[in-house]
Amino acid sequence: MARALKPRGAAALEALREVSTRMVRSLDLEETLAAVAKAILEVAECDIGAVWLLDEAAGKIRLRATAGERAAEWKSIVLATDLGVNAVTIRSGRVQRVDDYWELPQEQQVKSAIIQKEPLRSMLVAPVFRRGRPIGTLAAHRRRVDPFTAESEATIQLLAAQAGIALDNALTYSELEAAHARLELAIAAAADLSASLDPVEVIRRAIRRAVQAVGSDRGVLLRVDGAETVVEDFFDVAGGPDFIGYRHPIAFQPLMRQAISTRRPVLGGRFDVSRLDPPLDSALAEVRHTATLPLVLDDEVVAVLVLSRRHDVAYVETDLSLLGLIGNQAVLALRNAQLFEHSRQVGRAQTDFLNLAAHELRTPLSVIAGYVAMLEEGTFGSVPEGMQRPLAMIHGKSGELEVLVGELLTASRLEGDTLRVEPVAFDLRRAAADAVERARSRGTLVGARLQVKSPRRSVHTAADPGHVATILDNLVNNALSFSPEPPWVQVTVSGGAQPRVAVADHGYGIPRGALERIFERFFRVDDPNLRHVPGTGLGLPISRELAQRMGGSLRLERSRLGKGSVFVLRLPRA
Ligand code: ADP
């Protein structure tokens, strides 16, 4: 190559200006690195231009880009940070000039087969800084002894300053992109985890999400149970034997112990498999890097997530922060799922109790009612004068009990989904009139004003008449029960697009705080003045459920304390 062709002075500066513009053209890290390598080639007049970056987490210097003839073969060379020209450049922060590479002491030379066979001779290496810290080098190589001059040293220094800015931009951009991607992963994981209410499924998803998020080969979730850990679930990309339920003393697991006591993630290398039982020992023998993450709930480490890699890439700080996000989500989702499971169990216990109570009470109750009826009819001889009142009392109370057992039974049938709904077309005016008639004798006892208002024309509905009767009886009886004497109750039927019956009273009304709750099972307004009123708190929830199963609805239209309430039953049109 003829020396005369090389740019000097102003021309060199012009070349520098041109390549600098090209270096900042892209925000893509790989493109920027390639542009920098090419710029070295042009500005330093060499055979090979190389960009090396420090990988602090791994404690290495990595070759990131090359330019020049046959330079592509150099790919993925990794250097130690304590030896060699690049290491010296980074450590000293000063340009290094080497006149002949092969004259360097042996230990200063790179032990790479590719570089060994290269006829590299003269070399110029400049440090690259990012925000004041050395992050790598720009290296110019000549394949023959042709020492770089002080002038090229100044030029490459200028280039390195420009490259620092270009790389800072690209690195910042790629870090932002990575942070964004991590956030998206965490959001997706959160959505995925909270989509299930089954604790087993939540754990399964949490492990898979964590393994995917930080590129791991294996993930295990262990519950902390006293002095031991128990494997709840695990996921291995390569499959493998099942360890669920495997118990292991925390004392034998130093990383686990540290993670639990400090409540902070702990990074580790190979497992000590000597204390593990087969087949776990062989499954973990290949592991190179681990991240042990304590999951804290209510100030207590309840579980530990252990991720591992069989490939040689150590976990870094950003992996841990992402895992922390997913771990927190997992713990919350798990708690939700557990609470849900608990409430389901309570619900199931209630249903079982309903079933049992209803069935166990029914037989003795019908025997009592039968005997009372026979006594009243004189089957066992005439009833003495003094026995008549107590007998009427027993009759009345067993009637109340029958209603109660009937409610329990309906509730348990609704729960068990064994209640039949058989809709037929009928006139709602009839159903309302009948309900008022059934309540008439009770009403008379307390001097109630009970009235029905119906339109002239029939109001046809398609519903189960038995269930409609149950609902109306409930509403009318509540209106009588929760009113001061003498009660005023009005049942109004209306037709139109949707047939409806309103049951209104001028009673005690329902306090604000209870409005939302009166349709809950077993809920009753806690008022000392009303404790004498018999009831179970099942009437309204049963009535609403029945109305809904018939394609209608039951609502509390309005209620004012001391003024009264209006309940409205809507049913489908025939
Ligand atoms: P029960 O009547 O067996 O207590 P319900 O489910 O029918 O059960 O009613 C639940 C609660 O709602 C009642 O205990 C009462 O406190 C309140 N409630 C129902 N209907 C009325 C009403 N018409 N006026 C005032 N309070 C009512």
Coordinates of C-alpha atoms in Angstrom, one line a residue, residues 12-528:
A12 CA -7.4 13.0 8.4
L13 CA -9.7 15.3 10.3
E14 CA -12.1 15.4 7.4
A15 CA -12.2 11.5 7.4
L16 CA -12.7 11.5 11.2
R17 CA -15.6 13.9 10.8
E18 CA -17.2 11.7 8.2
V19 CA -16.9 8.5 10.1
S20 CA -18.1 10.1 13.3
T21 CA -21.3 11.2 11.6
R22 CA -21.8 7.6 10.4
M23 CA -21.2 6.2 13.9
V24 CA -24.1 8.1 15.5
R25 CA -26.5 7.4 12.6
S26 CA -28.1 4.4 14.3
L27 CA -29.3 3.7 17.9
D28 CA -29.0 0.0 17.3
L29 CA -26.0 -1.3 19.4
E30 CA -24.8 -3.9 16.9
E31 CA -25.0 -1.4 14.0
T32 CA -23.1 1.2 16.1
L33 CA -20.4 -1.3 17.0
A34 CA -20.0 -2.3 13.4
A35 CA -19.8 1.4 12.3
V36 CA -17.1 2.1 15.0
A37 CA -15.0 -0.9 13.9
K38 CA -15.2 0.3 10.3
A39 CA -14.2 3.8 11.4
I40 CA -11.1 2.5 13.1
L41 CA -10.1 0.9 9.8
E42 CA -10.5 4.1 7.9
V43 CA -9.1 6.5 10.4
A44 CA -6.1 4.5 11.7
E45 CA -5.1 3.1 8.3
C46 CA -4.8 -0.5 9.5
D47 CA -5.8 -4.0 8.4
I48 CA -8.1 -4.8 11.2
G49 CA -10.2 -2.6 13.4
A50 CA -11.7 -4.2 16.6
V51 CA -14.1 -3.0 19.3
W52 CA -13.8 -4.6 22.7
L53 CA -16.2 -4.1 25.6
L54 CA -15.9 -4.8 29.2
D55 CA -18.4 -7.4 30.6
E56 CA -18.2 -6.4 34.2
A57 CA -20.7 -9.1 35.5
A58 CA -18.6 -11.8 33.9
G59 CA -15.2 -10.2 34.6
K60 CA -14.2 -10.5 30.9
I61 CA -13.4 -8.3 28.0
R62 CA -15.4 -9.4 24.9
L63 CA -14.8 -8.8 21.2
R64 CA -17.9 -7.1 20.0
A65 CA -17.2 -6.0 16.4
T66 CA -14.4 -6.2 13.8
A67 CA -13.8 -4.7 10.4
G68 CA -11.2 -5.5 7.8
E69 CA -10.2 -8.4 5.6
R70 CA -10.8 -11.8 7.2
A71 CA -11.7 -10.1 10.4
A72 CA -15.0 -11.9 10.6
E73 CA -13.1 -15.0 11.7
W74 CA -12.3 -13.2 14.9
K75 CA -15.8 -13.6 16.3
S76 CA -16.4 -14.1 20.1
I77 CA -12.9 -13.9 21.5
V78 CA -13.0 -13.4 25.2
L79 CA -10.1 -11.8 27.2
A80 CA -9.2 -11.8 30.9
T81 CA -9.3 -8.3 32.5
D82 CA -5.9 -8.6 34.1
L83 CA -3.6 -9.5 31.3
G84 CA -2.9 -8.3 27.8
V85 CA -2.8 -5.0 25.9
N86 CA -6.5 -4.4 26.0
A87 CA -6.6 -5.0 29.8
V88 CA -3.7 -2.6 30.3
T89 CA -5.5 0.1 28.1
I90 CA -8.7 -0.2 30.1
R91 CA -6.9 -0.3 33.5
S92 CA -4.6 2.7 32.7
G93 CA -7.1 4.7 30.6
R94 CA -4.3 5.5 28.2
V95 CA -3.6 4.7 24.6
Q96 CA -1.1 1.8 24.2
R97 CA 1.2 1.6 21.2
V98 CA 2.8 -1.8 20.3
D99 CA 5.3 -1.8 17.5
D100 CA 5.5 -5.5 17.1
Y101 CA 3.0 -7.8 18.8
W102 CA 5.2 -10.9 18.6
E103 CA 7.9 -9.1 20.5
L104 CA 5.6 -8.8 23.5
P105 CA 6.2 -11.1 26.5
Q106 CA 4.3 -14.5 26.0
E107 CA 1.9 -13.9 28.8
Q108 CA 0.8 -10.6 27.3
Q109 CA -0.3 -12.3 24.1
V110 CA -3.9 -13.5 23.5
K111 CA -4.2 -17.3 23.7
S112 CA -6.6 -17.5 20.9
A113 CA -5.9 -19.9 18.0
I114 CA -7.4 -17.4 15.5
I115 CA -5.1 -14.6 16.7
Q116 CA -2.1 -16.9 17.0
K117 CA -2.2 -17.7 13.3
E118 CA -2.7 -14.0 12.3
P119 CA 0.5 -12.2 11.2
L120 CA -0.4 -9.3 13.5
R121 CA 2.5 -7.0 14.1
S122 CA 1.9 -3.3 14.9
M123 CA -1.0 -2.3 17.2
L124 CA -2.7 0.8 18.6
V125 CA -5.3 0.5 21.3
A126 CA -7.3 3.4 22.7
P127 CA -9.6 3.3 25.8
V128 CA -13.3 4.2 25.3
F129 CA -15.1 5.9 28.2
R130 CA -18.7 6.1 29.0
R131 CA -19.7 8.8 31.4
G132 CA -16.1 8.9 32.8
R133 CA -15.7 5.2 33.2
P134 CA -13.6 3.0 30.8
I135 CA -16.0 0.5 29.0
G136 CA -13.7 -0.9 26.4
T137 CA -11.2 -0.3 23.7
L138 CA -10.8 0.5 20.1
A139 CA -7.9 -1.6 18.6
A140 CA -6.1 -1.0 15.3
H141 CA -3.9 -3.8 14.0
R142 CA -1.5 -4.0 11.1
R143 CA -0.4 -7.3 9.6
R144 CA 3.2 -6.2 9.2
V145 CA 5.6 -4.2 11.3
D146 CA 4.6 -0.6 10.6
P147 CA 4.6 1.3 13.9
F148 CA 1.7 3.7 14.5
T149 CA 2.8 7.3 14.8
A150 CA 2.1 9.9 17.5
E151 CA -0.3 11.5 15.0
S152 CA -2.3 8.3 14.6
E153 CA -2.4 8.0 18.4
A154 CA -4.0 11.5 18.6
T155 CA -6.4 10.6 15.8
I156 CA -7.6 7.3 17.4
Q157 CA -8.0 9.1 20.7
L158 CA -10.4 11.6 19.0
L159 CA -12.2 8.7 17.4
A160 CA -12.5 6.9 20.8
A161 CA -14.0 10.0 22.3
Q162 CA -16.6 10.1 19.5
A163 CA -17.2 6.4 19.7
G164 CA -17.8 6.8 23.5
I165 CA -20.7 9.1 22.7
A166 CA -22.1 6.9 20.0
L167 CA -21.8 3.8 22.2
D168 CA -23.3 5.6 25.2
N169 CA -26.4 6.5 23.1
A170 CA -26.8 3.0 21.7
L171 CA -26.1 1.3 25.1
T172 CA -28.6 3.6 26.8
Y173 CA -31.2 2.9 24.2
S174 CA -30.7 -0.9 24.4
E175 CA -30.8 -0.7 28.2
L176 CA -34.1 1.2 27.9
E177 CA -35.4 -1.4 25.5
A178 CA -34.4 -4.2 27.8
A179 CA -36.0 -2.4 30.8
H180 CA -39.1 -2.0 28.8
A181 CA -39.1 -5.6 27.7
R182 CA -38.6 -6.7 31.4
L183 CA -41.6 -4.5 32.4
E184 CA -43.7 -6.0 29.7
L185 CA -42.7 -9.5 30.9
A186 CA -43.6 -8.6 34.5
I187 CA -46.9 -7.2 33.4
A188 CA -47.7 -10.3 31.3
A189 CA -46.7 -12.5 34.2
A190 CA -48.9 -10.5 36.6
A191 CA -51.9 -10.9 34.3
D192 CA -51.2 -14.5 33.8
L193 CA -50.8 -15.2 37.5
S194 CA -53.9 -13.4 38.6
A195 CA -56.0 -15.1 36.0
S196 CA -56.1 -18.3 38.0
L197 CA -57.6 -18.9 41.5
D198 CA -56.3 -22.4 41.8
P199 CA -53.2 -22.3 44.1
V200 CA -51.5 -25.2 42.3
E201 CA -52.0 -23.5 39.0
V202 CA -50.7 -20.2 40.3
I203 CA -47.5 -21.9 41.4
R204 CA -47.1 -23.7 38.1
R205 CA -47.5 -20.5 36.2
A206 CA -45.2 -18.5 38.4
I207 CA -42.3 -21.0 37.9
R208 CA -42.7 -21.1 34.2
R209 CA -43.0 -17.3 33.9
A210 CA -39.8 -16.9 36.0
V211 CA -37.9 -19.5 34.0
Q212 CA -38.9 -17.8 30.7
A213 CA -38.3 -14.3 32.0
V214 CA -34.7 -14.7 32.8
G215 CA -33.7 -17.5 30.4
S216 CA -33.2 -20.3 32.8
D217 CA -33.1 -24.1 32.4
R218 CA -34.9 -24.9 35.6
G219 CA -37.1 -23.4 38.3
V220 CA -38.3 -24.9 41.6
L221 CA -40.7 -23.4 44.1
L222 CA -40.1 -24.7 47.6
R223 CA -42.4 -24.0 50.6
V224 CA -40.6 -23.3 53.9
D225 CA -42.0 -25.7 56.4
G226 CA -40.2 -25.2 59.8
A227 CA -36.6 -26.4 59.4
E228 CA -37.2 -28.0 56.0
T229 CA -38.1 -27.0 52.5
V230 CA -40.7 -28.9 50.5
V231 CA -40.8 -28.9 46.7
E232 CA -44.2 -27.5 45.7
D233 CA -43.6 -27.7 42.0
F234 CA -40.8 -27.4 39.5
F235 CA -40.2 -26.9 35.8
D236 CA -37.2 -28.1 33.8
V237 CA -36.9 -27.2 30.1
A238 CA -35.4 -30.7 29.6
G239 CA -38.1 -32.5 31.6
G240 CA -36.8 -34.9 34.2
P241 CA -38.0 -36.9 37.2
D242 CA -40.7 -35.6 39.5
F243 CA -39.6 -34.1 42.9
I244 CA -42.8 -32.7 44.1
G245 CA -43.1 -33.2 47.9
Y246 CA -39.3 -33.7 48.3
R247 CA -38.2 -32.5 51.7
H248 CA -34.7 -31.3 52.6
P249 CA -33.3 -29.7 55.7
I250 CA -32.6 -26.0 55.3
A251 CA -29.4 -26.5 57.3
F252 CA -27.9 -28.5 54.4
Q253 CA -28.6 -25.7 51.9
P254 CA -26.3 -22.7 52.6
L255 CA -27.8 -20.5 49.8
M256 CA -31.3 -21.2 51.0
R257 CA -30.3 -20.5 54.6
Q258 CA -28.8 -17.2 53.5
A259 CA -31.8 -16.2 51.4
I260 CA -34.2 -17.0 54.2
S261 CA -32.3 -15.2 56.9
T262 CA -31.4 -12.1 54.9
R263 CA -34.6 -12.0 52.9
R264 CA -32.6 -11.1 49.9
P265 CA -31.8 -13.0 46.7
V266 CA -28.6 -15.0 46.7
L267 CA -26.6 -15.9 43.6
G268 CA -24.7 -19.1 43.5
G269 CA -22.6 -21.4 41.3
R270 CA -22.6 -25.2 41.2
F271 CA -24.7 -27.0 43.8
D272 CA -23.2 -29.2 46.4
V273 CA -25.0 -32.3 45.4
S274 CA -23.2 -34.6 47.9
R275 CA -25.9 -34.4 50.4
L276 CA -28.8 -34.8 48.0
D277 CA -30.6 -38.1 47.4
P278 CA -30.8 -39.6 43.9
P279 CA -32.2 -38.7 41.4
L280 CA -32.0 -35.1 42.5
D281 CA -28.2 -35.2 42.8
S282 CA -27.8 -36.1 39.1
A283 CA -30.5 -33.6 38.0
L284 CA -28.6 -30.8 39.7
A285 CA -25.1 -31.9 39.0
E286 CA -25.1 -30.0 35.7
V287 CA -26.2 -26.7 37.1
R288 CA -23.7 -23.9 36.7
H289 CA -25.5 -20.8 38.1
T290 CA -28.4 -20.4 40.5
A291 CA -30.5 -17.5 41.8
T292 CA -32.3 -18.2 45.1
L293 CA -35.2 -15.8 45.7
P294 CA -37.1 -15.6 49.0
L295 CA -40.8 -14.9 48.7
V296 CA -42.0 -12.8 51.6
L297 CA -45.6 -12.6 52.8
D298 CA -46.7 -10.8 55.9
D299 CA -43.1 -10.3 56.9
E300 CA -42.3 -14.0 56.7
V301 CA -40.4 -16.0 54.1
V302 CA -43.2 -18.4 53.0
A303 CA -41.5 -19.9 50.0
V304 CA -38.3 -19.8 48.0
L305 CA -38.0 -19.7 44.2
V306 CA -34.8 -21.3 42.9
L307 CA -33.8 -20.7 39.3
S308 CA -30.8 -22.4 37.7
R309 CA -28.9 -22.4 34.4
R310 CA -26.9 -25.3 33.0
H311 CA -25.4 -22.9 30.5
D312 CA -22.5 -20.7 31.6
V313 CA -24.2 -17.3 31.9
A314 CA -24.2 -15.9 35.4
Y315 CA -27.4 -14.2 36.7
V316 CA -27.1 -10.4 36.9
E317 CA -28.7 -7.6 38.9
T318 CA -31.4 -7.0 36.3
D319 CA -32.4 -10.7 36.3
L320 CA -32.9 -10.4 40.1
S321 CA -35.1 -7.3 39.8
L322 CA -37.3 -8.9 37.2
L323 CA -37.5 -12.1 39.3
G324 CA -38.4 -9.9 42.3
L325 CA -41.3 -8.4 40.4
I326 CA -42.6 -11.8 39.3
G327 CA -42.0 -13.2 42.8
N328 CA -44.1 -10.5 44.4
Q329 CA -46.9 -11.0 42.0
A330 CA -46.7 -14.8 42.6
V331 CA -47.0 -14.3 46.3
L332 CA -50.0 -12.0 46.0
A333 CA -51.7 -14.3 43.5
L334 CA -51.0 -17.3 45.7
R335 CA -52.5 -15.5 48.7
N336 CA -55.6 -14.6 46.7
A337 CA -55.9 -18.2 45.5
Q338 CA -55.6 -19.5 49.0
L339 CA -58.2 -17.1 50.4
F340 CA -60.5 -18.0 47.6
E341 CA -60.0 -21.7 48.3
H342 CA -60.6 -21.1 51.9
S343 CA -63.9 -19.3 51.3
R344 CA -64.9 -22.1 49.0
Q345 CA -64.3 -24.6 51.7
V346 CA -66.3 -22.5 54.1
G347 CA -69.1 -22.3 51.5
R348 CA -69.0 -26.0 51.1
A349 CA -69.1 -26.6 54.9
Q350 CA -72.2 -24.3 55.0
T351 CA -73.9 -26.3 52.2
D352 CA -73.1 -29.6 53.9
F353 CA -74.5 -28.2 57.1
L354 CA -77.7 -27.0 55.3
N355 CA -78.2 -30.4 53.8
L356 CA -77.7 -32.3 57.0
A357 CA -79.8 -30.0 59.1
A358 CA -82.7 -29.9 56.5
H359 CA -82.8 -33.7 56.1
E360 CA -82.3 -34.5 59.8
L361 CA -85.0 -32.1 60.9
R362 CA -87.6 -33.1 58.4
T363 CA -88.6 -36.5 59.6
P364 CA -89.0 -35.7 63.4
L365 CA -90.8 -32.5 62.4
S366 CA -93.4 -34.3 60.3
V367 CA -93.9 -36.8 63.1
I368 CA -94.6 -34.0 65.6
A369 CA -96.9 -32.3 63.1
G370 CA -98.8 -35.5 62.5
Y371 CA -99.3 -36.2 66.2
V372 CA -100.4 -32.6 66.8
A373 CA -102.9 -32.9 64.0
M374 CA -104.2 -36.3 65.4
L375 CA -104.4 -34.8 68.9
E376 CA -106.4 -31.8 67.6
E377 CA -108.7 -34.1 65.6
G378 CA -109.4 -36.1 68.8
T379 CA -107.8 -39.3 67.5
F380 CA -106.6 -40.0 71.1
G381 CA -109.8 -38.8 72.7
S382 CA -111.1 -35.4 73.4
V383 CA -108.6 -32.7 74.3
P384 CA -109.0 -31.3 77.9
E385 CA -109.8 -27.6 78.1
G386 CA -106.4 -26.7 79.7
M387 CA -104.5 -28.5 76.9
Q388 CA -106.1 -26.6 74.0
R389 CA -104.0 -23.4 74.2
P390 CA -100.6 -25.2 74.5
L391 CA -101.6 -27.5 71.7
A392 CA -102.4 -24.6 69.4
M393 CA -99.1 -23.1 70.4
I394 CA -97.3 -26.3 69.4
H395 CA -99.2 -26.4 66.2
G396 CA -98.1 -22.8 65.4
K397 CA -94.5 -23.3 66.3
S398 CA -94.2 -26.6 64.3
G399 CA -95.7 -24.6 61.4
E400 CA -92.8 -22.0 61.8
L401 CA -90.3 -24.9 62.0
E402 CA -91.7 -26.4 58.8
V403 CA -91.2 -23.1 57.0
L404 CA -87.7 -23.0 58.3
V405 CA -86.8 -26.5 57.3
G406 CA -88.4 -25.8 53.9
E407 CA -86.0 -22.9 53.5
L408 CA -83.0 -25.0 54.5
L409 CA -84.0 -27.6 52.1
T410 CA -84.6 -25.2 49.2
A411 CA -81.2 -23.5 49.9
S412 CA -79.4 -26.9 49.9
R413 CA -81.1 -27.9 46.7
L414 CA -80.2 -24.6 45.1
E415 CA -76.6 -25.2 46.2
G416 CA -76.5 -28.7 45.0
D417 CA -78.2 -27.7 41.8
T418 CA -80.9 -30.3 42.2
L419 CA -83.9 -27.8 42.4
R420 CA -86.2 -28.2 39.4
V421 CA -87.7 -25.2 37.7
E422 CA -90.7 -25.9 35.6
P423 CA -92.1 -22.8 34.0
V424 CA -95.7 -22.6 32.8
A425 CA -97.8 -19.7 31.7
F426 CA -100.1 -18.2 34.4
D427 CA -101.7 -15.0 35.5
L428 CA -99.5 -13.2 38.0
R429 CA -102.6 -11.4 39.5
R430 CA -103.8 -14.8 40.7
A431 CA -100.4 -15.6 42.3
A432 CA -100.4 -12.3 44.2
A433 CA -104.0 -12.7 45.4
D434 CA -103.3 -16.2 46.6
A435 CA -100.2 -15.0 48.5
V436 CA -102.1 -12.3 50.3
E437 CA -104.9 -14.8 51.1
R438 CA -102.3 -17.2 52.6
A439 CA -101.0 -14.4 54.8
R440 CA -104.5 -13.2 55.8
S441 CA -104.9 -15.2 59.0
R442 CA -101.5 -14.2 60.3
G443 CA -102.3 -10.6 59.3
T444 CA -105.6 -10.6 61.1
L445 CA -103.8 -11.6 64.3
V446 CA -101.7 -8.4 64.3
G447 CA -104.4 -6.2 62.8
A448 CA -102.6 -5.7 59.5
R449 CA -103.9 -3.9 56.4
L450 CA -103.1 -6.2 53.6
Q451 CA -104.1 -5.3 50.1
V452 CA -103.6 -6.3 46.5
K453 CA -103.7 -3.9 43.5
S454 CA -103.9 -5.5 40.1
P455 CA -104.7 -4.3 36.6
R456 CA -108.0 -5.2 35.0
R457 CA -106.3 -7.3 32.3
S458 CA -104.5 -10.5 33.1
V459 CA -100.7 -10.4 33.5
H460 CA -99.3 -13.5 31.9
T461 CA -95.9 -14.7 33.0
A462 CA -93.9 -17.8 32.2
A463 CA -92.6 -19.1 35.5
D464 CA -92.7 -21.9 38.1
P465 CA -95.9 -21.1 40.1
G466 CA -94.5 -23.0 43.2
H467 CA -91.4 -20.9 43.2
V468 CA -93.3 -17.7 42.6
A469 CA -95.5 -18.5 45.6
T470 CA -92.4 -19.2 47.8
I471 CA -91.0 -15.8 46.8
L472 CA -94.2 -13.8 47.4
D473 CA -94.8 -15.6 50.7
N474 CA -91.3 -14.6 51.8
L475 CA -91.8 -11.0 50.8
V476 CA -95.2 -10.6 52.4
N477 CA -94.2 -12.4 55.6
N478 CA -91.1 -10.1 55.9
A479 CA -93.3 -7.1 55.4
L480 CA -95.5 -8.3 58.2
S481 CA -92.6 -9.2 60.4
F482 CA -90.5 -6.1 60.0
S483 CA -93.3 -3.6 60.6
P484 CA -94.6 -2.1 63.9
E485 CA -98.2 -3.0 64.6
P486 CA -100.5 -2.7 62.9
P487 CA -98.6 -3.4 59.7
W488 CA -99.5 -1.9 56.3
V489 CA -98.6 -4.1 53.3
Q490 CA -99.5 -3.5 49.7
V491 CA -98.9 -6.0 46.8
T492 CA -99.1 -4.4 43.4
V493 CA -99.1 -6.3 40.1
S494 CA -98.2 -4.6 36.8
G495 CA -98.0 -6.0 33.3
G496 CA -96.4 -4.5 30.2
A497 CA -93.0 -5.4 28.8
Q498 CA -92.1 -7.2 32.0
P499 CA -94.6 -8.5 34.5
R500 CA -93.7 -7.4 38.0
V501 CA -95.0 -7.6 41.5
A502 CA -94.0 -5.0 44.1
V503 CA -94.4 -5.7 47.8
A504 CA -94.4 -2.5 49.8
D505 CA -94.6 -1.9 53.5
H506 CA -94.5 1.0 56.0
G507 CA -92.2 -0.9 58.3
Y508 CA -88.9 -0.4 60.0
G509 CA -86.9 -0.1 56.8
I510 CA -83.3 -1.4 56.3
P511 CA -80.3 0.5 57.5
R512 CA -77.9 1.9 54.8
G513 CA -75.1 -0.4 55.8
A514 CA -77.2 -3.5 55.4
L515 CA -78.8 -2.6 52.0
E516 CA -76.1 -4.5 50.1
R517 CA -76.1 -7.5 52.4
I518 CA -79.7 -8.5 52.9
F519 CA -79.4 -10.9 49.9
E520 CA -76.5 -12.7 51.5
R521 CA -77.1 -16.1 53.0
F522 CA -77.8 -16.1 56.7
F523 CA -77.6 -12.3 56.9
R524 CA -80.1 -10.6 59.2
V525 CA -80.1 -6.9 60.3
D526 CA -78.6 -6.8 63.8
D527 CA -81.3 -4.8 65.7
P528 CA -82.0 -5.8 69.3

